[in-house]
Amino acid sequence: KQEVTQIPAALSVPEGENLVLNCSFTDSAIYNLQWFRQDPGKGLTSLLLIQSSQREQTSGRLNASLDKSSGRSTLYIAASQPGDSATYLCACLSGAGNMLTFGGGTRLMVKP
Amino acid sequence: GAVVSQHPSRVICKSGTSVKIECRSLDFQATTMFWYRQFPKQSLMLMATSNEGSKATYEQGVEKDKFLINHASLTLSTLTVTSAHPEDSSFYICSAARTSSADTQYFGPGTRLTVL
């Protein structure tokens, strides 16, 4: 059974800092890994999707990397802004049933 | 494209009543739809997967008689929480995929259910 862990659970940084969010997964046989953003009381916004054959994906100030062999992914946010404050979730698509398994999330607060 | 809506966004009901939540794919046809539950400060947990025209597949520990799922068309799936109790209070999120569960899932905005 796939298990996804995100560290840290919460993070508070001053505006302008570059930061890294970590995601680890136990079953390396994934089809893809996805990073989402969730604002309080809201649904999910997909940020980046990395296929199992890819090593990284970039979108604006966001860069996500994937190392399947070690079961790790990182989300790099450059020049953080208060508007980046949200919970960031990573999720792996894996298993015979093609299940999307979510990590517990990292609650990010960027202070002005 | 690939927009998914949910209705209602918030619902408050009395214990013992039933509540229906709708999930619609607005600009694409969804062969597969998923229902997740999210408790406060926790992550999303898959409840069930439904394919259009077929019975839903429920995850372990989810009561199929309590959480009724209907996926009667390629753009609509409904989740009915029957005889709701306070412990059913949660954030329910649906997602939709064009083809199989291996396809990209597009998420709805969620429904906040509060059972008094």
GROMACS .gro file of C-alpha atoms in nm:
model
  228
    1LYS     CA    1   0.000   0.000   0.000
    2GLN     CA    2   0.136   0.338  -0.105
    3GLU     CA    3   0.212   0.584   0.173
    4VAL     CA    4   0.295   0.947   0.106
    5THR     CA    5   0.462   1.171   0.363
    6GLN     CA    6   0.520   1.543   0.346
    7ILE     CA    7   0.775   1.733   0.550
    8PRO     CA    8   0.750   1.981   0.706
    9ALA     CA    9   0.384   1.981   0.810
   10ALA     CA   10   0.395   2.358   0.848
   11LEU     CA   11   0.635   2.628   0.738
   12SER     CA   12   0.649   3.002   0.797
   13VAL     CA   13   0.891   3.216   0.599
   14PRO     CA   14   0.942   3.586   0.526
   15GLU     CA   15   0.849   3.715   0.185
   16GLY     CA   16   1.116   3.674  -0.080
   17GLU     CA   17   1.269   3.353   0.048
   18ASN     CA   18   1.326   3.053  -0.172
   19LEU     CA   19   1.187   2.738  -0.015
   20VAL     CA   20   1.165   2.363  -0.064
   21LEU     CA   21   0.877   2.136   0.024
   22ASN     CA   22   0.945   1.765   0.051
   23CYS     CA   23   0.737   1.463  -0.040
   24SER     CA   24   0.833   1.099   0.001
   25PHE     CA   25   0.653   0.784  -0.107
   26THR     CA   26   0.702   0.420  -0.017
   27ASP     CA   27   0.616   0.247  -0.346
   28SER     CA   28   0.842   0.369  -0.625
   29ALA     CA   29   0.625   0.209  -0.895
   30ILE     CA   30   0.427   0.524  -0.960
   31TYR     CA   31   0.270   0.641  -1.285
   32ASN     CA   32   0.299   1.006  -1.198
   33LEU     CA   33   0.328   1.250  -0.909
   34GLN     CA   34   0.130   1.568  -0.879
   35TRP     CA   35   0.159   1.878  -0.663
   36PHE     CA   36  -0.156   2.066  -0.566
   37ARG     CA   37  -0.235   2.387  -0.386
   38GLN     CA   38  -0.533   2.410  -0.152
   39ASP     CA   39  -0.655   2.735  -0.003
   40PRO     CA   40  -0.856   2.718   0.324
   41GLY     CA   41  -1.201   2.573   0.268
   42LYS     CA   42  -1.141   2.538  -0.104
   43GLY     CA   43  -1.078   2.261  -0.353
   44LEU     CA   44  -0.750   2.164  -0.516
   45THR     CA   45  -0.557   2.353  -0.781
   46SER     CA   46  -0.314   2.141  -0.978
   47LEU     CA   47   0.030   2.301  -0.993
   48LEU     CA   48   0.259   2.049  -1.157
   49LEU     CA   49   0.234   1.690  -1.277
   50ILE     CA   50   0.549   1.483  -1.330
   51GLN     CA   51   0.520   1.161  -1.528
   52SER     CA   52   0.721   0.864  -1.401
   53SER     CA   53   0.964   0.901  -1.692
   54GLN     CA   54   1.035   1.265  -1.614
   55ARG     CA   55   1.277   1.417  -1.365
   56GLU     CA   56   1.127   1.761  -1.323
   57GLN     CA   57   0.863   2.008  -1.429
   58THR     CA   58   0.864   2.386  -1.411
   59SER     CA   59   0.590   2.645  -1.409
   60GLY     CA   60   0.679   3.005  -1.337
   61ARG     CA   61   0.837   3.027  -0.992
   62LEU     CA   62   0.763   2.661  -0.921
   63ASN     CA   63   0.990   2.369  -0.995
   64ALA     CA   64   0.911   2.012  -0.900
   65SER     CA   65   1.160   1.729  -0.914
   66LEU     CA   66   1.109   1.355  -0.900
   67ASP     CA   67   1.351   1.082  -0.796
   68LYS     CA   68   1.161   0.757  -0.824
   69SER     CA   69   1.447   0.537  -0.708
   70SER     CA   70   1.467   0.714  -0.373
   71GLY     CA   71   1.093   0.773  -0.350
   72ARG     CA   72   1.123   1.149  -0.323
   73SER     CA   73   0.990   1.465  -0.481
   74THR     CA   74   1.054   1.826  -0.399
   75LEU     CA   75   0.863   2.141  -0.480
   76TYR     CA   76   1.084   2.447  -0.505
   77ILE     CA   77   0.920   2.787  -0.476
   78ALA     CA   78   1.136   3.081  -0.575
   79ALA     CA   79   1.099   3.431  -0.435
   80SER     CA   80   0.801   3.344  -0.219
   81GLN     CA   81   0.509   3.589  -0.192
   82PRO     CA   82   0.228   3.627   0.063
   83GLY     CA   83  -0.010   3.502  -0.206
   84ASP     CA   84   0.172   3.169  -0.198
   85SER     CA   85   0.032   3.104   0.149
   86ALA     CA   86  -0.173   2.786   0.127
   87THR     CA   87  -0.151   2.414   0.189
   88TYR     CA   88   0.054   2.222  -0.064
   89LEU     CA   89  -0.031   1.858  -0.127
   90CYS     CA   90   0.158   1.599  -0.321
   91ALA     CA   91  -0.013   1.289  -0.458
   92CYS     CA   92   0.111   0.975  -0.630
   93LEU     CA   93  -0.080   0.774  -0.886
   94SER     CA   94   0.014   0.412  -0.840
   95GLY     CA   95  -0.105   0.059  -0.787
   96ALA     CA   96  -0.314  -0.185  -0.984
   97GLY     CA   97  -0.621   0.023  -0.910
   98ASN     CA   98  -0.458   0.347  -1.027
   99MET     CA   99  -0.520   0.508  -0.693
  100LEU     CA  100  -0.420   0.866  -0.619
  101THR     CA  101  -0.265   0.872  -0.272
  102PHE     CA  102  -0.221   1.207  -0.101
  103GLY     CA  103   0.034   1.321   0.150
  104GLY     CA  104  -0.068   1.508   0.463
  105GLY     CA  105   0.024   1.844   0.314
  106THR     CA  106   0.252   2.131   0.409
  107ARG     CA  107   0.082   2.445   0.539
  108LEU     CA  108   0.284   2.738   0.412
  109MET     CA  109   0.265   3.090   0.551
  110VAL     CA  110   0.460   3.363   0.373
  111LYS     CA  111   0.480   3.676   0.586
  112PRO     CA  112   0.497   4.021   0.425
  113GLY     CA  113  -1.109   2.346  -2.010
  114ALA     CA  114  -1.158   2.054  -1.767
  115VAL     CA  115  -1.376   2.232  -1.514
  116VAL     CA  116  -1.553   2.038  -1.241
  117SER     CA  117  -1.827   2.188  -1.026
  118GLN     CA  118  -1.989   2.074  -0.705
  119HIS     CA  119  -2.325   2.166  -0.559
  120PRO     CA  120  -2.392   2.270  -0.294
  121SER     CA  121  -2.071   2.432  -0.173
  122ARG     CA  122  -2.196   2.423   0.185
  123VAL     CA  123  -2.476   2.231   0.353
  124ILE     CA  124  -2.595   2.211   0.711
  125CYS     CA  125  -2.839   1.939   0.804
  126LYS     CA  126  -2.991   1.775   1.106
  127SER     CA  127  -2.876   1.438   1.229
  128GLY     CA  128  -3.069   1.156   1.065
  129THR     CA  129  -3.142   1.333   0.740
  130SER     CA  130  -2.995   1.254   0.399
  131VAL     CA  131  -2.789   1.492   0.191
  132LYS     CA  132  -2.712   1.474  -0.180
  133ILE     CA  133  -2.400   1.630  -0.329
  134GLU     CA  134  -2.362   1.673  -0.705
  135CYS     CA  135  -2.041   1.665  -0.904
  136ARG     CA  136  -2.046   1.781  -1.265
  137SER     CA  137  -1.784   1.793  -1.537
  138LEU     CA  138  -1.878   2.112  -1.721
  139ASP     CA  139  -1.676   2.098  -2.040
  140PHE     CA  140  -1.576   1.737  -2.084
  141GLN     CA  141  -1.717   1.389  -2.048
  142ALA     CA  142  -1.596   1.196  -1.749
  143THR     CA  143  -1.595   0.820  -1.768
  144THR     CA  144  -1.457   0.794  -1.416
  145MET     CA  145  -1.537   1.007  -1.113
  146PHE     CA  146  -1.392   0.991  -0.764
  147TRP     CA  147  -1.516   1.098  -0.423
  148TYR     CA  148  -1.276   1.203  -0.148
  149ARG     CA  149  -1.328   1.306   0.212
  150GLN     CA  150  -1.109   1.549   0.399
  151PHE     CA  151  -1.128   1.600   0.775
  152PRO     CA  152  -0.992   1.924   0.927
  153LYS     CA  153  -0.617   1.959   0.890
  154GLN     CA  154  -0.595   1.617   0.730
  155SER     CA  155  -0.533   1.508   0.376
  156LEU     CA  156  -0.777   1.370   0.121
  157MET     CA  157  -0.887   1.011   0.156
  158LEU     CA  158  -1.043   0.831  -0.139
  159MET     CA  159  -1.391   0.704  -0.057
  160ALA     CA  160  -1.499   0.550  -0.385
  161THR     CA  161  -1.445   0.535  -0.758
  162SER     CA  162  -1.736   0.534  -0.998
  163ASN     CA  163  -1.753   0.455  -1.366
  164GLU     CA  164  -2.044   0.575  -1.575
  165GLY     CA  165  -2.318   0.319  -1.582
  166SER     CA  166  -2.153   0.088  -1.330
  167LYS     CA  167  -2.166   0.038  -0.958
  168ALA     CA  168  -1.913   0.232  -0.757
  169THR     CA  169  -1.607   0.069  -0.605
  170TYR     CA  170  -1.570   0.162  -0.241
  171GLU     CA  171  -1.248   0.179  -0.044
  172GLN     CA  172  -1.202  -0.032   0.265
  173GLY     CA  173  -1.387   0.107   0.562
  174VAL     CA  174  -1.636   0.313   0.360
  175GLU     CA  175  -1.996   0.197   0.402
  176LYS     CA  176  -2.158   0.167   0.063
  177ASP     CA  177  -2.507   0.170   0.213
  178LYS     CA  178  -2.437   0.495   0.390
  179PHE     CA  179  -2.260   0.674   0.106
  180LEU     CA  180  -2.466   0.612  -0.206
  181ILE     CA  181  -2.296   0.700  -0.532
  182ASN     CA  182  -2.469   0.731  -0.866
  183HIS     CA  183  -2.285   0.800  -1.191
  184ALA     CA  184  -2.573   0.792  -1.434
  185SER     CA  185  -2.425   1.013  -1.704
  186LEU     CA  186  -2.085   1.112  -1.838
  187THR     CA  187  -2.110   1.454  -1.676
  188LEU     CA  188  -2.278   1.391  -1.342
  189SER     CA  189  -2.206   1.188  -1.031
  190THR     CA  190  -2.394   1.221  -0.704
  191LEU     CA  191  -2.298   1.129  -0.351
  192THR     CA  192  -2.582   1.083  -0.104
  193VAL     CA  193  -2.497   1.069   0.265
  194THR     CA  194  -2.783   0.875   0.418
  195SER     CA  195  -2.893   0.916   0.779
  196ALA     CA  196  -2.616   1.164   0.840
  197HIS     CA  197  -2.454   1.191   1.182
  198PRO     CA  198  -2.221   1.456   1.327
  199GLU     CA  199  -1.919   1.234   1.259
  200ASP     CA  200  -2.001   1.258   0.886
  201SER     CA  201  -1.927   1.630   0.899
  202SER     CA  202  -1.639   1.680   0.662
  203PHE     CA  203  -1.522   1.837   0.338
  204TYR     CA  204  -1.622   1.622   0.041
  205ILE     CA  205  -1.431   1.668  -0.285
  206CYS     CA  206  -1.500   1.500  -0.615
  207SER     CA  207  -1.274   1.462  -0.915
  208ALA     CA  208  -1.332   1.352  -1.272
  209ALA     CA  209  -1.118   1.181  -1.534
  210ARG     CA  210  -1.192   1.161  -1.903
  211THR     CA  211  -1.114   0.795  -1.939
  212SER     CA  212  -0.978   0.560  -1.678
  213SER     CA  213  -0.849   0.618  -1.330
  214ALA     CA  214  -0.501   0.643  -1.482
  215ASP     CA  215  -0.600   0.963  -1.657
  216THR     CA  216  -0.549   1.308  -1.506
  217GLN     CA  217  -0.807   1.386  -1.241
  218TYR     CA  218  -0.969   1.730  -1.233
  219PHE     CA  219  -1.096   1.833  -0.892
  220GLY     CA  220  -1.412   2.009  -0.789
  221PRO     CA  221  -1.420   2.295  -0.536
  222GLY     CA  222  -1.553   2.075  -0.256
  223THR     CA  223  -1.864   2.065  -0.040
  224ARG     CA  224  -1.856   2.144   0.331
  225LEU     CA  225  -2.106   1.922   0.515
  226THR     CA  226  -2.200   2.004   0.872
  227VAL     CA  227  -2.434   1.767   1.053
  228LEU     CA  228  -2.590   1.909   1.369
   0.00000   0.00000   0.00000
